[in-house]
Amino acid sequence: LLRGVVATNPHVPAMRCGYAFALAQSGRLDEARDLLVDLMPPGTSSVTDDANWSASTACLAETACLVGDVERAAAILPHLEPLRDRFVVVTGFGAGGACWGPFSAVLGSLRRCLGDADGARRELDHAVDALDRFGAPLMRDRVVRLRDGVGTRG
């Protein structure tokens, strides 16, 4: 299904970024890594700045972390740090949209990937506070699980 969506929307980088993240989440790490490298050639730090930049970049960040690509995680980090207090938004191009959650949660993943456990906990604590204020208990619970797992594996 996702491969078809990507094939029919080659002009929308967010589709490929989301596909890379889905591949990584499903354990297809080699495919996810290959797509990540294609989306972020050496020396680049993100994708095209369009309406879905925040979601695209969040997907790239999480994919980099899941496949253990420290170089790309480090390249993305400075672009997201100024957005710590904002939320990742997915636009539906006029057909609605969605909220992914706070950028601080993505920053927590990046810092964990880069071996900064204290920084990861700090970002994830920030995300939990933001989600409490936002009134998103399910997202909050997911971030709490991530935070509580920092330092216990990978």
Short mmCIF file of C-alpha atoms in Angstrom, two decimals:
data_model
loop_
_atom_site.label_atom_id
_atom_site.label_comp_id
_atom_site.label_asym_id
_atom_site.label_seq_id
_atom_site.Cartn_x
_atom_site.Cartn_y
_atom_site.Cartn_z
CA LEU A 1 0.00 0.00 0.00
CA LEU A 2 2.62 2.54 1.06
CA ARG A 3 4.90 1.65 -1.84
CA GLY A 4 1.99 2.43 -4.19
CA VAL A 5 1.32 5.77 -2.52
CA VAL A 6 5.00 6.69 -2.93
CA ALA A 7 4.99 5.58 -6.58
CA THR A 8 1.93 7.67 -7.43
CA ASN A 9 3.24 10.75 -5.57
CA PRO A 10 6.92 11.04 -6.51
CA HIS A 11 6.70 14.84 -6.24
CA VAL A 12 5.82 14.67 -2.52
CA PRO A 13 8.98 14.00 -0.45
CA ALA A 14 6.89 13.43 2.67
CA MET A 15 5.53 10.22 1.18
CA ARG A 16 9.02 8.77 0.74
CA CYS A 17 10.08 9.96 4.21
CA GLY A 18 7.03 8.32 5.77
CA TYR A 19 7.71 5.14 3.83
CA ALA A 20 11.32 5.05 5.09
CA PHE A 21 10.04 5.41 8.66
CA ALA A 22 7.45 2.65 8.15
CA LEU A 23 10.13 0.35 6.75
CA ALA A 24 12.36 1.03 9.76
CA GLN A 25 9.52 0.49 12.23
CA SER A 26 8.65 -2.81 10.60
CA GLY A 27 12.24 -4.06 10.91
CA ARG A 28 13.15 -3.67 7.24
CA LEU A 29 16.23 -1.73 8.27
CA ASP A 30 18.35 -2.24 5.14
CA GLU A 31 15.56 -0.93 2.90
CA ALA A 32 14.90 1.96 5.28
CA ARG A 33 18.61 2.83 5.38
CA ASP A 34 18.86 2.78 1.58
CA LEU A 35 15.88 5.09 1.24
CA LEU A 36 17.23 7.38 3.97
CA VAL A 37 20.55 7.68 2.12
CA ASP A 38 18.66 8.43 -1.09
CA LEU A 39 16.60 11.13 0.65
CA MET A 40 19.59 12.60 2.48
CA PRO A 41 22.75 12.25 0.40
CA PRO A 42 26.01 13.02 2.24
CA GLY A 43 26.26 16.70 3.08
CA THR A 44 22.50 17.31 3.27
CA SER A 45 20.43 17.71 6.39
CA SER A 46 16.80 17.57 5.35
CA VAL A 47 14.35 17.52 2.48
CA THR A 48 12.60 20.22 0.49
CA ASP A 49 11.02 22.94 2.61
CA ASP A 50 7.35 22.47 1.80
CA ALA A 51 4.07 22.20 3.71
CA ASN A 52 5.09 18.82 5.11
CA TRP A 53 8.67 19.73 6.04
CA SER A 54 8.06 19.14 9.74
CA ALA A 55 6.59 15.67 9.23
CA SER A 56 9.18 14.76 6.58
CA THR A 57 12.05 15.80 8.80
CA ALA A 58 10.58 14.04 11.84
CA CYS A 59 10.30 10.85 9.77
CA LEU A 60 13.90 11.20 8.60
CA ALA A 61 15.07 11.78 12.17
CA GLU A 62 13.23 8.77 13.57
CA THR A 63 14.37 6.61 10.64
CA ALA A 64 17.99 7.65 11.18
CA CYS A 65 17.67 6.65 14.83
CA LEU A 66 16.04 3.30 14.11
CA VAL A 67 18.69 2.33 11.55
CA GLY A 68 21.53 3.70 13.71
CA ASP A 69 22.65 6.38 11.25
CA VAL A 70 24.42 8.70 13.65
CA GLU A 71 25.77 10.93 10.86
CA ARG A 72 22.32 11.80 9.55
CA ALA A 73 20.86 12.09 13.06
CA ALA A 74 23.58 14.63 13.90
CA ALA A 75 22.88 16.54 10.66
CA ILE A 76 19.16 16.84 11.44
CA LEU A 77 19.50 17.82 15.11
CA PRO A 78 20.42 21.52 14.70
CA HIS A 79 17.48 22.07 12.34
CA LEU A 80 15.01 20.82 14.93
CA GLU A 81 16.48 22.38 18.08
CA PRO A 82 14.86 25.80 17.44
CA LEU A 83 11.48 24.04 17.13
CA ARG A 84 11.63 22.38 20.55
CA ASP A 85 8.48 24.14 21.77
CA ARG A 86 6.42 23.39 18.67
CA PHE A 87 4.49 20.41 17.38
CA VAL A 88 5.06 18.36 14.24
CA VAL A 89 2.11 18.82 11.90
CA VAL A 90 1.14 16.66 8.95
CA THR A 91 -0.88 18.51 6.35
CA GLY A 92 -3.49 16.73 4.29
CA PHE A 93 -3.24 19.19 1.39
CA GLY A 94 -6.75 20.48 2.01
CA ALA A 95 -8.10 17.13 3.21
CA GLY A 96 -7.37 17.54 6.90
CA GLY A 97 -4.19 16.87 8.77
CA ALA A 98 -2.73 15.42 11.92
CA CYS A 99 -0.50 16.24 14.84
CA TRP A 100 2.52 13.94 15.27
CA GLY A 101 3.45 15.33 18.68
CA PRO A 102 6.09 17.71 20.00
CA PHE A 103 9.41 18.25 18.28
CA SER A 104 11.00 17.74 21.69
CA ALA A 105 10.06 14.04 21.46
CA VAL A 106 11.89 13.79 18.13
CA LEU A 107 14.83 15.64 19.68
CA GLY A 108 14.78 13.07 22.49
CA SER A 109 15.10 10.28 19.93
CA LEU A 110 17.96 12.08 18.19
CA ARG A 111 19.84 12.73 21.42
CA ARG A 112 19.40 9.09 22.45
CA CYS A 113 20.71 7.97 19.05
CA LEU A 114 23.72 10.23 19.52
CA GLY A 115 24.47 8.72 22.95
CA ASP A 116 23.28 11.69 25.03
CA ALA A 117 21.02 9.94 27.56
CA ASP A 118 20.69 12.99 29.83
CA GLY A 119 19.75 15.20 26.88
CA ALA A 120 17.29 12.59 25.65
CA ARG A 121 15.55 12.45 29.05
CA ARG A 122 15.44 16.25 29.23
CA GLU A 123 13.80 16.48 25.78
CA LEU A 124 11.36 13.68 26.53
CA ASP A 125 10.42 15.27 29.88
CA HIS A 126 9.75 18.48 27.94
CA ALA A 127 7.58 16.51 25.49
CA VAL A 128 5.60 14.92 28.34
CA ASP A 129 4.92 18.36 29.83
CA ALA A 130 3.83 19.68 26.42
CA LEU A 131 1.50 16.74 25.89
CA ASP A 132 -0.01 17.22 29.36
CA ARG A 133 -0.81 20.83 28.43
CA PHE A 134 -2.07 19.75 24.99
CA GLY A 135 -4.36 17.13 26.53
CA ALA A 136 -3.03 14.15 24.60
CA PRO A 137 -2.81 11.25 27.08
CA LEU A 138 -2.11 8.49 24.52
CA MET A 139 0.78 10.41 22.96
CA ARG A 140 1.99 11.24 26.45
CA ASP A 141 2.00 7.57 27.46
CA ARG A 142 4.06 6.67 24.37
CA VAL A 143 6.63 9.36 25.17
CA VAL A 144 6.79 8.28 28.83
CA ARG A 145 7.61 4.73 27.66
CA LEU A 146 10.34 6.11 25.41
CA ARG A 147 11.74 8.24 28.23
CA ASP A 148 11.67 5.38 30.70
CA GLY A 149 13.59 3.22 28.21
CA VAL A 150 16.45 5.71 27.75
CA GLY A 151 19.67 4.13 28.89
CA THR A 152 18.24 0.60 29.01
CA ARG A 153 19.05 -0.39 25.44
CA GLY A 154 20.67 0.84 22.18
#
